[in-house]
PDB file of C-alpha atoms in Angstrom:
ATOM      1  CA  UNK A   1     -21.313  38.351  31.880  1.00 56.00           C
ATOM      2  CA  UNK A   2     -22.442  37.217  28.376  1.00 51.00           C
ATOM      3  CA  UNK A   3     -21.610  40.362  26.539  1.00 53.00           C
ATOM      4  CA  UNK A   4     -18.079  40.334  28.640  1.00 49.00           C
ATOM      5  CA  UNK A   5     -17.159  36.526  27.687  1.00 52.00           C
ATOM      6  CA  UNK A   6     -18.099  37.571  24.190  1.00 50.00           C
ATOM      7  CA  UNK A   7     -15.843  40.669  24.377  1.00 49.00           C
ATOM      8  CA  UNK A   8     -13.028  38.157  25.118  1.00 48.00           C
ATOM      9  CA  UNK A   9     -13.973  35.824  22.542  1.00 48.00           C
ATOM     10  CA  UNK A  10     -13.854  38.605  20.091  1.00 45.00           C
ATOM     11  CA  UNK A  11     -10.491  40.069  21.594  1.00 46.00           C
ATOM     12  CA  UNK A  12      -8.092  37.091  21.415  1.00 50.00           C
ATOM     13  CA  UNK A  13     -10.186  35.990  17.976  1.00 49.00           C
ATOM     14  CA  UNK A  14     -10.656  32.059  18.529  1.00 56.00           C
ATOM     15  CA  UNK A  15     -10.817  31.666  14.571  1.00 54.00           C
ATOM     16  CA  UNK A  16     -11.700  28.252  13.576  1.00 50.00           C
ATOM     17  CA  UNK A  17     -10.033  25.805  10.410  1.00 50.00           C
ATOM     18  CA  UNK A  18     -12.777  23.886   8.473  1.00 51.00           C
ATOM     19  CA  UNK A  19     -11.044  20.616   7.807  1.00 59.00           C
ATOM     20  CA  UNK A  20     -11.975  17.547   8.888  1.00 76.00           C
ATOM     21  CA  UNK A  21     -11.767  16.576  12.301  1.00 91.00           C
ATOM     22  CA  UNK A  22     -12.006  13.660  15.005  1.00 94.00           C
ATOM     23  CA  UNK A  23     -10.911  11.297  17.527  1.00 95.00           C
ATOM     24  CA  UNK A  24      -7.304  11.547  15.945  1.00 94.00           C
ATOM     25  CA  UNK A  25      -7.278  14.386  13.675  1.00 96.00           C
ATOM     26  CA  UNK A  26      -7.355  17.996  15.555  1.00 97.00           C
ATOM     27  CA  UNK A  27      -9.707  20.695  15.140  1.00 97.00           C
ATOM     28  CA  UNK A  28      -8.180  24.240  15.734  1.00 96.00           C
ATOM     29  CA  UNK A  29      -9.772  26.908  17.458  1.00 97.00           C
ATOM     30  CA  UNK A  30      -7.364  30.097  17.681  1.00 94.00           C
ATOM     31  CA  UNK A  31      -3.697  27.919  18.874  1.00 94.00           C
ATOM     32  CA  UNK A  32      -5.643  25.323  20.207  1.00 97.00           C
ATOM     33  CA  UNK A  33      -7.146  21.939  19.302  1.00 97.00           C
ATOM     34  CA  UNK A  34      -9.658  20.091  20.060  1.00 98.00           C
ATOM     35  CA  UNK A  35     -10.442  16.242  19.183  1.00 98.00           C
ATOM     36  CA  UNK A  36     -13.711  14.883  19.037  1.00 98.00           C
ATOM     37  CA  UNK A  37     -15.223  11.284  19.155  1.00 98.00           C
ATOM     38  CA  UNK A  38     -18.995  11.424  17.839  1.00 97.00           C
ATOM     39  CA  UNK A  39     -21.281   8.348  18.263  1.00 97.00           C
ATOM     40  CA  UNK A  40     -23.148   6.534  15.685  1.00 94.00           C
ATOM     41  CA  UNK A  41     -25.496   9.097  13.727  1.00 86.00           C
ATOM     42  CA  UNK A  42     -29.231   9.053  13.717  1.00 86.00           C
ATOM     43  CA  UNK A  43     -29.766  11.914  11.874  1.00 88.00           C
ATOM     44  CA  UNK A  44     -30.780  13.884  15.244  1.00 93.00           C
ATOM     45  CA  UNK A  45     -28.568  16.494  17.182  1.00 96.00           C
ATOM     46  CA  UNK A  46     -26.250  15.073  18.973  1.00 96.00           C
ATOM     47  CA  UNK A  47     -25.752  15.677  22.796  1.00 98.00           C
ATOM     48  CA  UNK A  48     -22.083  15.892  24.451  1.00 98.00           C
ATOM     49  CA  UNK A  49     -19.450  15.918  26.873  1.00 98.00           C
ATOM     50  CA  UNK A  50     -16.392  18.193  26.544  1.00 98.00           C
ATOM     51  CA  UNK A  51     -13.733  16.729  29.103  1.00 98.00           C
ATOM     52  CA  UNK A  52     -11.009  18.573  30.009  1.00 98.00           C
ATOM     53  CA  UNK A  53      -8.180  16.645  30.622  1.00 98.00           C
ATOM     54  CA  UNK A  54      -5.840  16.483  34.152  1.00 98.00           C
ATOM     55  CA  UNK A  55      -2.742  18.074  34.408  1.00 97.00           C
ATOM     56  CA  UNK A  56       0.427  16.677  31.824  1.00 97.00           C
ATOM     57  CA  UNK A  57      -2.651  15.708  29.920  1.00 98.00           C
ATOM     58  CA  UNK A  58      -3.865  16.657  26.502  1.00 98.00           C
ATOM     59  CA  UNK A  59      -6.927  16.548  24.358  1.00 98.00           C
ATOM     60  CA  UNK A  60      -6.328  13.126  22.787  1.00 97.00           C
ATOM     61  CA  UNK A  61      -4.387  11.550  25.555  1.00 97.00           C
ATOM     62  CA  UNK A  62      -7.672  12.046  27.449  1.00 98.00           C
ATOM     63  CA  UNK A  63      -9.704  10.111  24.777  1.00 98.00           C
ATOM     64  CA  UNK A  64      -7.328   6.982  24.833  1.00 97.00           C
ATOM     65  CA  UNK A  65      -9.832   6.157  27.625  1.00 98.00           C
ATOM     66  CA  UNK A  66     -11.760   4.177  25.565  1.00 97.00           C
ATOM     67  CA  UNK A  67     -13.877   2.846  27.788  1.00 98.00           C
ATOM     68  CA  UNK A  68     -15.292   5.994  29.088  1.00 98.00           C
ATOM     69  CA  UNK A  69     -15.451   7.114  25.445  1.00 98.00           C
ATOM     70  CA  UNK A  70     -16.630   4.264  24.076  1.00 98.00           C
ATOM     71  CA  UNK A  71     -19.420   4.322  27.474  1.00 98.00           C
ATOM     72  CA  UNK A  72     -20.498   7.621  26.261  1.00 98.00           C
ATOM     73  CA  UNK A  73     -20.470   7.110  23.154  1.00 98.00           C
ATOM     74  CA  UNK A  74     -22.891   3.813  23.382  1.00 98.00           C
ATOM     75  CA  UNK A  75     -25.421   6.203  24.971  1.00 98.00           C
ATOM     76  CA  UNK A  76     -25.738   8.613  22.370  1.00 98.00           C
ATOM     77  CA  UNK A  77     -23.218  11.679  23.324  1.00 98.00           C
ATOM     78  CA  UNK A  78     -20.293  12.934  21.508  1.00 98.00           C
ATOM     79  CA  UNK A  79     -16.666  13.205  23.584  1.00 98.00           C
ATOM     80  CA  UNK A  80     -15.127  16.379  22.786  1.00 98.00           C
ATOM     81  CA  UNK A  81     -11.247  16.748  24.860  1.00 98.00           C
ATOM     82  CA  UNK A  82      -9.876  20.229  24.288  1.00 98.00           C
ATOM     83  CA  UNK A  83      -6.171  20.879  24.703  1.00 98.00           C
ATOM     84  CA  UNK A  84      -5.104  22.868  27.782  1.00 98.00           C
ATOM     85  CA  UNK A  85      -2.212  25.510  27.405  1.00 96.00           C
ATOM     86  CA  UNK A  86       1.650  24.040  27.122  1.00 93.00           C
ATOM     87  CA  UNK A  87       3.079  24.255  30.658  1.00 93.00           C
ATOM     88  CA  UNK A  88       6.308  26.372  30.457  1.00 88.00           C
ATOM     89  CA  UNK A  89       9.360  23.994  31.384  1.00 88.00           C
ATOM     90  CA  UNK A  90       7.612  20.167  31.521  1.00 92.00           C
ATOM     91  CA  UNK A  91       5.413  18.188  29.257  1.00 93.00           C
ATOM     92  CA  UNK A  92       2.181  18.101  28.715  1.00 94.00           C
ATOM     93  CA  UNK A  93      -0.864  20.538  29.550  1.00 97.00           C
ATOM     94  CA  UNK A  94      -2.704  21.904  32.342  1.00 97.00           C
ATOM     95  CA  UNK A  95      -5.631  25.193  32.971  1.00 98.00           C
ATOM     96  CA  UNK A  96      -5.509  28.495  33.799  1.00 97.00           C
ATOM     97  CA  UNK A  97      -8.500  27.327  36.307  1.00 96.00           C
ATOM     98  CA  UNK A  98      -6.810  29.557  39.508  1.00 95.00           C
ATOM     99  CA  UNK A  99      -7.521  32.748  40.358  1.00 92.00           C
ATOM    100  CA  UNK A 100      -4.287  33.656  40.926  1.00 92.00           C
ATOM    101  CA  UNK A 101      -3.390  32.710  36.904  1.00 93.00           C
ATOM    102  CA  UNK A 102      -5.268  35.374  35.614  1.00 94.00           C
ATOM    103  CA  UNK A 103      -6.309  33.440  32.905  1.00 96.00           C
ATOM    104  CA  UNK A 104      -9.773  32.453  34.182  1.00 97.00           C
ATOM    105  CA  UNK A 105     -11.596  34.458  31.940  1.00 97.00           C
ATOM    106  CA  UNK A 106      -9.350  33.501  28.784  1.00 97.00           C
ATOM    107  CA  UNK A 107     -10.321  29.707  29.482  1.00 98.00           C
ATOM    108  CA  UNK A 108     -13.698  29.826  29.594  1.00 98.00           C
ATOM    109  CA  UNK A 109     -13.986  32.291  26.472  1.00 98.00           C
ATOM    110  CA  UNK A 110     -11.687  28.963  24.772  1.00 98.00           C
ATOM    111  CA  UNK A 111     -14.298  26.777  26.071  1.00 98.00           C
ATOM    112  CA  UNK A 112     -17.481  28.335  24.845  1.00 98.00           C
ATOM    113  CA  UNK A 113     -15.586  28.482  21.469  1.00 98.00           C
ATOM    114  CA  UNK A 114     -14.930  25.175  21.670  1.00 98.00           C
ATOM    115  CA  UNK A 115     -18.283  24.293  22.108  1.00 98.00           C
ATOM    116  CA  UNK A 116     -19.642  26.926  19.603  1.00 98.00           C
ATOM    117  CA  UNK A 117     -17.040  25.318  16.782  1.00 97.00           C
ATOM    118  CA  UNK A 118     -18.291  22.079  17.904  1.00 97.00           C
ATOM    119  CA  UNK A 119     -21.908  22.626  17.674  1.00 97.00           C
ATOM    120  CA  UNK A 120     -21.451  24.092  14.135  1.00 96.00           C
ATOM    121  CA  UNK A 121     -19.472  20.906  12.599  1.00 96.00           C
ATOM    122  CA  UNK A 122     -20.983  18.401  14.002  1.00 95.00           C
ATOM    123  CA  UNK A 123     -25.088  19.622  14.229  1.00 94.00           C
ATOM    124  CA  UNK A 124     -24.222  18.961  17.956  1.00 97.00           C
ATOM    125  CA  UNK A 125     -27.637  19.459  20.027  1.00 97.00           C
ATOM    126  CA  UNK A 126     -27.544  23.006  21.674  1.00 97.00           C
ATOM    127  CA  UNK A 127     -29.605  22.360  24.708  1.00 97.00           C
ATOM    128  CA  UNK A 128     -27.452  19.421  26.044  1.00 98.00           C
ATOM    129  CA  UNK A 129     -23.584  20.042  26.226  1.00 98.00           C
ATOM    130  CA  UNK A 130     -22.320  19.024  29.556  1.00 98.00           C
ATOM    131  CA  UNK A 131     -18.840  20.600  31.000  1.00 99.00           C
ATOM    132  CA  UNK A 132     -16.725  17.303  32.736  1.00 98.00           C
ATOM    133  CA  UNK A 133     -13.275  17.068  33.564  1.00 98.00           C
ATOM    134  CA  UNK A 134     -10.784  14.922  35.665  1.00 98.00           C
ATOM    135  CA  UNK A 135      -8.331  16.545  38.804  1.00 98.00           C
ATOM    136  CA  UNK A 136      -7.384  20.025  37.845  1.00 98.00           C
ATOM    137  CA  UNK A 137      -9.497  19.781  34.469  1.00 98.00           C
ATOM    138  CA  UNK A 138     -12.574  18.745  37.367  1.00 98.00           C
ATOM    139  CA  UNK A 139     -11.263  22.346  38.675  1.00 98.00           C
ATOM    140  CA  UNK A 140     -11.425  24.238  34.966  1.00 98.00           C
ATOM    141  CA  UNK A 141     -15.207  22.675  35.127  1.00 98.00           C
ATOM    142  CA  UNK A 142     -16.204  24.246  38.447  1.00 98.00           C
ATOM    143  CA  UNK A 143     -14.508  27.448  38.147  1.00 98.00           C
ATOM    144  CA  UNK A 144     -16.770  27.486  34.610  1.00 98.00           C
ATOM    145  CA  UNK A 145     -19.761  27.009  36.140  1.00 98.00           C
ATOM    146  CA  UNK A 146     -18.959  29.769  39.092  1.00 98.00           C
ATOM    147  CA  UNK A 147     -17.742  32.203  36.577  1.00 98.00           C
ATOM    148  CA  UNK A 148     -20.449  31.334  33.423  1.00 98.00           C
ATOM    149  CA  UNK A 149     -23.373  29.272  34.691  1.00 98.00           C
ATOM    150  CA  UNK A 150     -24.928  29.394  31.417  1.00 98.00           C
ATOM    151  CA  UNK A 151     -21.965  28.669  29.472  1.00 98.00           C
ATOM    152  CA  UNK A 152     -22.708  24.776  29.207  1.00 98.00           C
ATOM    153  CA  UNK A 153     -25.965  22.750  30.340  1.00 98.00           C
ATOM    154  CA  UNK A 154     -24.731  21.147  33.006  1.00 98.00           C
ATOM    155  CA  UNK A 155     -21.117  20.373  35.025  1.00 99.00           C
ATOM    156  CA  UNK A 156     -19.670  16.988  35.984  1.00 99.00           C
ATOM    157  CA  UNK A 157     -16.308  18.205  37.597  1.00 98.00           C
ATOM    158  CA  UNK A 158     -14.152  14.534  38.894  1.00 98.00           C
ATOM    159  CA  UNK A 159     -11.399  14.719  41.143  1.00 98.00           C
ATOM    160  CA  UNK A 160     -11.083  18.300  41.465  1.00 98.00           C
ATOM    161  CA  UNK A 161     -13.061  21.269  42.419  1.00 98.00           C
ATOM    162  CA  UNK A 162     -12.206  24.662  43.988  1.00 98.00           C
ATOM    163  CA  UNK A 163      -8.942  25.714  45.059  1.00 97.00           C
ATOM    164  CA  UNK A 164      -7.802  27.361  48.330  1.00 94.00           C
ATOM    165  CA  UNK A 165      -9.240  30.909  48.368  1.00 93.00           C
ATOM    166  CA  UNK A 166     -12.540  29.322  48.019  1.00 96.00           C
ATOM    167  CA  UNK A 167     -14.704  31.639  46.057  1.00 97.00           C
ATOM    168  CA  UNK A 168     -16.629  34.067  48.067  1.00 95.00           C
ATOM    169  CA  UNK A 169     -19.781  33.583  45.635  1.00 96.00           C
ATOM    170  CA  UNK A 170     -20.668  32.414  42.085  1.00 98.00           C
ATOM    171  CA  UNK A 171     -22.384  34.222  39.302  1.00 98.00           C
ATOM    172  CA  UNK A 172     -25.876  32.075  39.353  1.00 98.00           C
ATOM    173  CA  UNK A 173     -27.114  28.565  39.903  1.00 98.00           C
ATOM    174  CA  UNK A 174     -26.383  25.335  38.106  1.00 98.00           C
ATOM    175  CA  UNK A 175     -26.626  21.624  37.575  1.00 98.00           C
ATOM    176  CA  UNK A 176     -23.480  20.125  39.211  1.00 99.00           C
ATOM    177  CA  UNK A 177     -22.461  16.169  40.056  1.00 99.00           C
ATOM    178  CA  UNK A 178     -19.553  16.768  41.500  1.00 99.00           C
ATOM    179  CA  UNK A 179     -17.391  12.891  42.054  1.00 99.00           C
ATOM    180  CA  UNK A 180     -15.006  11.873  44.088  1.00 98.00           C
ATOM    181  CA  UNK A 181     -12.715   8.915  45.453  1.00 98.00           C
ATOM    182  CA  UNK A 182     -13.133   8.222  48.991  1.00 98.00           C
ATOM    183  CA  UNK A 183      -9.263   7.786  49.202  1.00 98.00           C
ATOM    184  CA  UNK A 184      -8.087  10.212  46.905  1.00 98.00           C
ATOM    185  CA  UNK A 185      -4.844  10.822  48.330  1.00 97.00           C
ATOM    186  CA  UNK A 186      -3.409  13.244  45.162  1.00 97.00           C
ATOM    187  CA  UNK A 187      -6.563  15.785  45.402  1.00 98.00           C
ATOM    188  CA  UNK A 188      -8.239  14.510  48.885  1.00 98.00           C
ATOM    189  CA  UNK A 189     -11.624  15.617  49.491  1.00 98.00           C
ATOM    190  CA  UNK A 190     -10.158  17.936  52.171  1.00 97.00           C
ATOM    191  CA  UNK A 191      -7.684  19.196  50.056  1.00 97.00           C
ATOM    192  CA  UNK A 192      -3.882  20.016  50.916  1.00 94.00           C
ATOM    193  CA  UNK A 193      -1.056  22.175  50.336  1.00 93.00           C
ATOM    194  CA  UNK A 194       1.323  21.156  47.733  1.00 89.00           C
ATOM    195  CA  UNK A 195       5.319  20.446  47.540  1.00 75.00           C
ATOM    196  CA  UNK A 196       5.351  20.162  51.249  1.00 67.00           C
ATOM    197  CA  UNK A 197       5.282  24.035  52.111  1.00 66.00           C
ATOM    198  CA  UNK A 198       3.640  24.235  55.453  1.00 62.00           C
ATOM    199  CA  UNK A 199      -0.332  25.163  55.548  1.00 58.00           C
ATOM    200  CA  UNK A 200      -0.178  27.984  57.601  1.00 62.00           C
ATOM    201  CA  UNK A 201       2.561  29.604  54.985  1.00 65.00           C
ATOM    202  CA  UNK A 202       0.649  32.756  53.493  1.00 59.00           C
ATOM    203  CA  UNK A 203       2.403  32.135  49.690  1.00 63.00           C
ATOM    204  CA  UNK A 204       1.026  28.125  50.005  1.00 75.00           C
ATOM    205  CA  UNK A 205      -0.782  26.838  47.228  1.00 87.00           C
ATOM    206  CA  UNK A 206      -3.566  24.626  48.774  1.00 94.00           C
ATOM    207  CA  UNK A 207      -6.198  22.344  47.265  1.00 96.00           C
ATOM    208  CA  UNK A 208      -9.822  23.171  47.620  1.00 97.00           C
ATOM    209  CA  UNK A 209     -11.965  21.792  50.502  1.00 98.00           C
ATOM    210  CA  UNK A 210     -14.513  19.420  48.513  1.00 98.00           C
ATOM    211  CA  UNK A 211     -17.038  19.627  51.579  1.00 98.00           C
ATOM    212  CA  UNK A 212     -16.573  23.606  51.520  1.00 98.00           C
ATOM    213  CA  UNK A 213     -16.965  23.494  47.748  1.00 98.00           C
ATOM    214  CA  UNK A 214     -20.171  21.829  47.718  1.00 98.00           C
ATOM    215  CA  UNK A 215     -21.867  24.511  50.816  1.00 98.00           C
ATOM    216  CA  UNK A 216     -20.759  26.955  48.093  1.00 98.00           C
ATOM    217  CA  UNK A 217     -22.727  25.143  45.360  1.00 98.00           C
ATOM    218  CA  UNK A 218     -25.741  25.002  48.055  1.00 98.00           C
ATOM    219  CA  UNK A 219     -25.907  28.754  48.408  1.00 98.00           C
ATOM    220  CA  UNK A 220     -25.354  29.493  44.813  1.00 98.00           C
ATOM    221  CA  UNK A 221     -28.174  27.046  43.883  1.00 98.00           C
ATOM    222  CA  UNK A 222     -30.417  28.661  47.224  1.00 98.00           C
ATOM    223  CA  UNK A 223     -30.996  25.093  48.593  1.00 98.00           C
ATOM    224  CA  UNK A 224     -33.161  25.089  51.561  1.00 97.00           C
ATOM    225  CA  UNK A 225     -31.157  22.534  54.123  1.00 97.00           C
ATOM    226  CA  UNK A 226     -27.650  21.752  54.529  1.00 97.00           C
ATOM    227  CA  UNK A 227     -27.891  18.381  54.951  1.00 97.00           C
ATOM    228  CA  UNK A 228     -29.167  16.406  51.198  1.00 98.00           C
ATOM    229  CA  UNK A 229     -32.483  15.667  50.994  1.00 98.00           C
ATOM    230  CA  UNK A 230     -31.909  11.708  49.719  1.00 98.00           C
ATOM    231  CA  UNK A 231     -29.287   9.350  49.490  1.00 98.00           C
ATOM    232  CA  UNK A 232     -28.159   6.473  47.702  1.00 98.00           C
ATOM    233  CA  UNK A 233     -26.029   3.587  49.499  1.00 97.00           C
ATOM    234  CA  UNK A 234     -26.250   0.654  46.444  1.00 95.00           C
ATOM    235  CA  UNK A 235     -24.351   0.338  43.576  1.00 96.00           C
ATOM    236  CA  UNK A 236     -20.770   1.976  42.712  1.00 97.00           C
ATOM    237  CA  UNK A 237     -21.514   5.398  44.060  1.00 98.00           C
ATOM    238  CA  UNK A 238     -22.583   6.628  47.165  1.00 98.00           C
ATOM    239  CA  UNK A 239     -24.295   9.817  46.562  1.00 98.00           C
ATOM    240  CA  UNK A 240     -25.964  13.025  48.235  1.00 98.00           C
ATOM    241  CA  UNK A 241     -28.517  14.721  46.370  1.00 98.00           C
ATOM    242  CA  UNK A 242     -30.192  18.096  47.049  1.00 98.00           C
ATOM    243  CA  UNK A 243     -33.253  18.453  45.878  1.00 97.00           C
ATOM    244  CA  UNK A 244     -35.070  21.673  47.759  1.00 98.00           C
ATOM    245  CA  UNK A 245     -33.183  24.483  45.565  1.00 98.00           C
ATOM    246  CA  UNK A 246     -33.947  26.747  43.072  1.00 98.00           C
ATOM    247  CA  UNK A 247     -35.513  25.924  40.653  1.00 97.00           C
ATOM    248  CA  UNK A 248     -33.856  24.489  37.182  1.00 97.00           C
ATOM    249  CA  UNK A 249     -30.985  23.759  39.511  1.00 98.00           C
ATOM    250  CA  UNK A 250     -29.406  20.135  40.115  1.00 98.00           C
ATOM    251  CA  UNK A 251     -26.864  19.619  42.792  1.00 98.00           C
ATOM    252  CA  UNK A 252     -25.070  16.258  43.390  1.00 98.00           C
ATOM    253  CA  UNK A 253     -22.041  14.254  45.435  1.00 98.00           C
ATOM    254  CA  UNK A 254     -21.151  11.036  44.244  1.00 98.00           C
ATOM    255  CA  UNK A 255     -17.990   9.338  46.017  1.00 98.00           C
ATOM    256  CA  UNK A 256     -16.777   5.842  45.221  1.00 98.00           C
ATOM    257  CA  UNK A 257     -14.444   3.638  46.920  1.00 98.00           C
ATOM    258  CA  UNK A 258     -11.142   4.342  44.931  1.00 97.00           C
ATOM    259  CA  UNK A 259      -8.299   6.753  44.497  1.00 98.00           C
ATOM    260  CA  UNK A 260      -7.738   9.871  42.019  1.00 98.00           C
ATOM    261  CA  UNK A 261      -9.032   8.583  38.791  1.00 98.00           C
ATOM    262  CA  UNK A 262     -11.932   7.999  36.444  1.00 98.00           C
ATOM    263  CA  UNK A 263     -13.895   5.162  37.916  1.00 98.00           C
ATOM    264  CA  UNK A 264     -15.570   2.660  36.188  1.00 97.00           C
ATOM    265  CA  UNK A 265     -19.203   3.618  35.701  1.00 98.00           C
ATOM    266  CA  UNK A 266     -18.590   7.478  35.810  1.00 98.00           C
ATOM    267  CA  UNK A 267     -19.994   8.009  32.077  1.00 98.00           C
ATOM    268  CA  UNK A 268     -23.195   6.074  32.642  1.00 98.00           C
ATOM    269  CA  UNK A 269     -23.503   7.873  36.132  1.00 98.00           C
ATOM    270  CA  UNK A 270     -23.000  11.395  34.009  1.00 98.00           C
ATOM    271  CA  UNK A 271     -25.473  10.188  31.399  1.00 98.00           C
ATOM    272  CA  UNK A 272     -28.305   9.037  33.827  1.00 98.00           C
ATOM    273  CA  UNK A 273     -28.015  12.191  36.468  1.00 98.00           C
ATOM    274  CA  UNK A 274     -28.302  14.401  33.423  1.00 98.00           C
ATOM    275  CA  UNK A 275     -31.025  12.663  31.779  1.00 97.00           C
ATOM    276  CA  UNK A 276     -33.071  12.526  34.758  1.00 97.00           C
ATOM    277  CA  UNK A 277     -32.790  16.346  35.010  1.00 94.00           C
TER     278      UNK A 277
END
């Protein structure tokens, strides 16, 4: 899979401009940008988050979050928000995350070059570059980690998962925190089928099953039960945590009482699930 992902990296040539870059200037990689927000510099390698935006988005619209940013940022990690491809007809950006796009495989060779360009700029730290994203950029992030598990250190999809086919099976195990509103009503945790075309319509494009998506995570990762093996009832998140899996693996729900968007919290709750790996 390495050797393939390189193959497309090599294929659609994600060359890279050296100027300066940051939270407002872009950093090109092929016809792409990134933006990046670091935090203050010790000297050390710096760990990171690469977000990837919801749909109409864009790489620096999603870092006018400042408080998420600036959350991250205050614990050490860099921010990095790519830019998804134009959408044809309307503003804004979205992912090639569906399998029906054909552009799976062309995403996550952007991503890793993303990350690679990143990592030589900035002296990012190698070993800890986690793979987040919000609604259908929460989507890019799983369909990454089914299609490349060793692409990025761990995933922290939001909002989004897999999409209607669910994925028979994944290409290895990974560390995933999946999070969630309990009232999501744009992606619900069950999903649905979108501009009102009736479920049972064979051409319907439907929303992933967030349930379903996480039994898929269990058997990638080879956990032992079904049900999680602890559970956490105080604070902002309610989560489910399997621990009895393979090992090197990390598998996580976290839902919180709120609708489809970033809550309050979510970058400390990234930072302290992937610290305690």
């Amino acid at each position: 899979m390495r050797n393939f992902i390189a193959g497309i990296i090599a294929a659609i040539g994600f060359g890279t401009t050296a100027q300066a870059c940051s939270i407002d200037t872009a950093c090109s990689v092929g016809a792409r940008d990134y933006y990046i927000a670091m935090p203050e510099q010790t000297g050390e390698p710096v760990p990171a988050v690469v977000y990837l935006h919801g749909a109409g988005g864009s790489g620096a619209g999603a870092l006018r979050n400042r408080t998420m940013v600036s959350a991250f940022n205050a614990r050490g990690f860099a921010v990095i928000a790519p830019d998804g491809v134009a959408r044809a007809g309307r503003n804004g950006r979205g992912w090639g995350f569906h399998p029906s796009s054909g552009r799976q495989m062309d995403e996550v060779a952007f991503l890793i070059a993303v990350r690679d360009d990143a990592i030589a700029r900035f002296g990012l730290d190698t070993d800890q570059i986690v793979l987040g994203g919000f609604s259908i950029g929460g989507s890019m992030a799983a369909y990454t980690a089914c299609l490349a598990p060793d692409a990025f250190s761990a995933y922290a999809p939001m909002g989004g998962n897999f999409w209607r086919p669910h994925p028979v099976e994944c290409e290895g195990p990974v560390r995933l925190l999946h999070t969630h509103g309990w009232t999501d009503g744009t992606v619900p945790l069950e999903g649905r089928v979108l501009n009102n075309v009736p479920a049972n319509d064979p051409g319907a494009r439907a929303q992933g099953d967030v349930f379903h998506a996480m039994s898929i995570w269990r058997e990638t990762n080879e956990c032992m039960y079904l049900k999680a093996d602890r559970f956490v009832t105080e604070g902002a998140f309610w989560r489910r945590i399997w621990d009895r899996c393979a090992d090197g693996t990390a598998l996580e729900l976290a839902i919180f009482p709120g609708g489809h968007r970033v809550p309050q919290g979510w970058a400390d709750l990234v930072v302290d699930w992937f610290e305690d790996l």
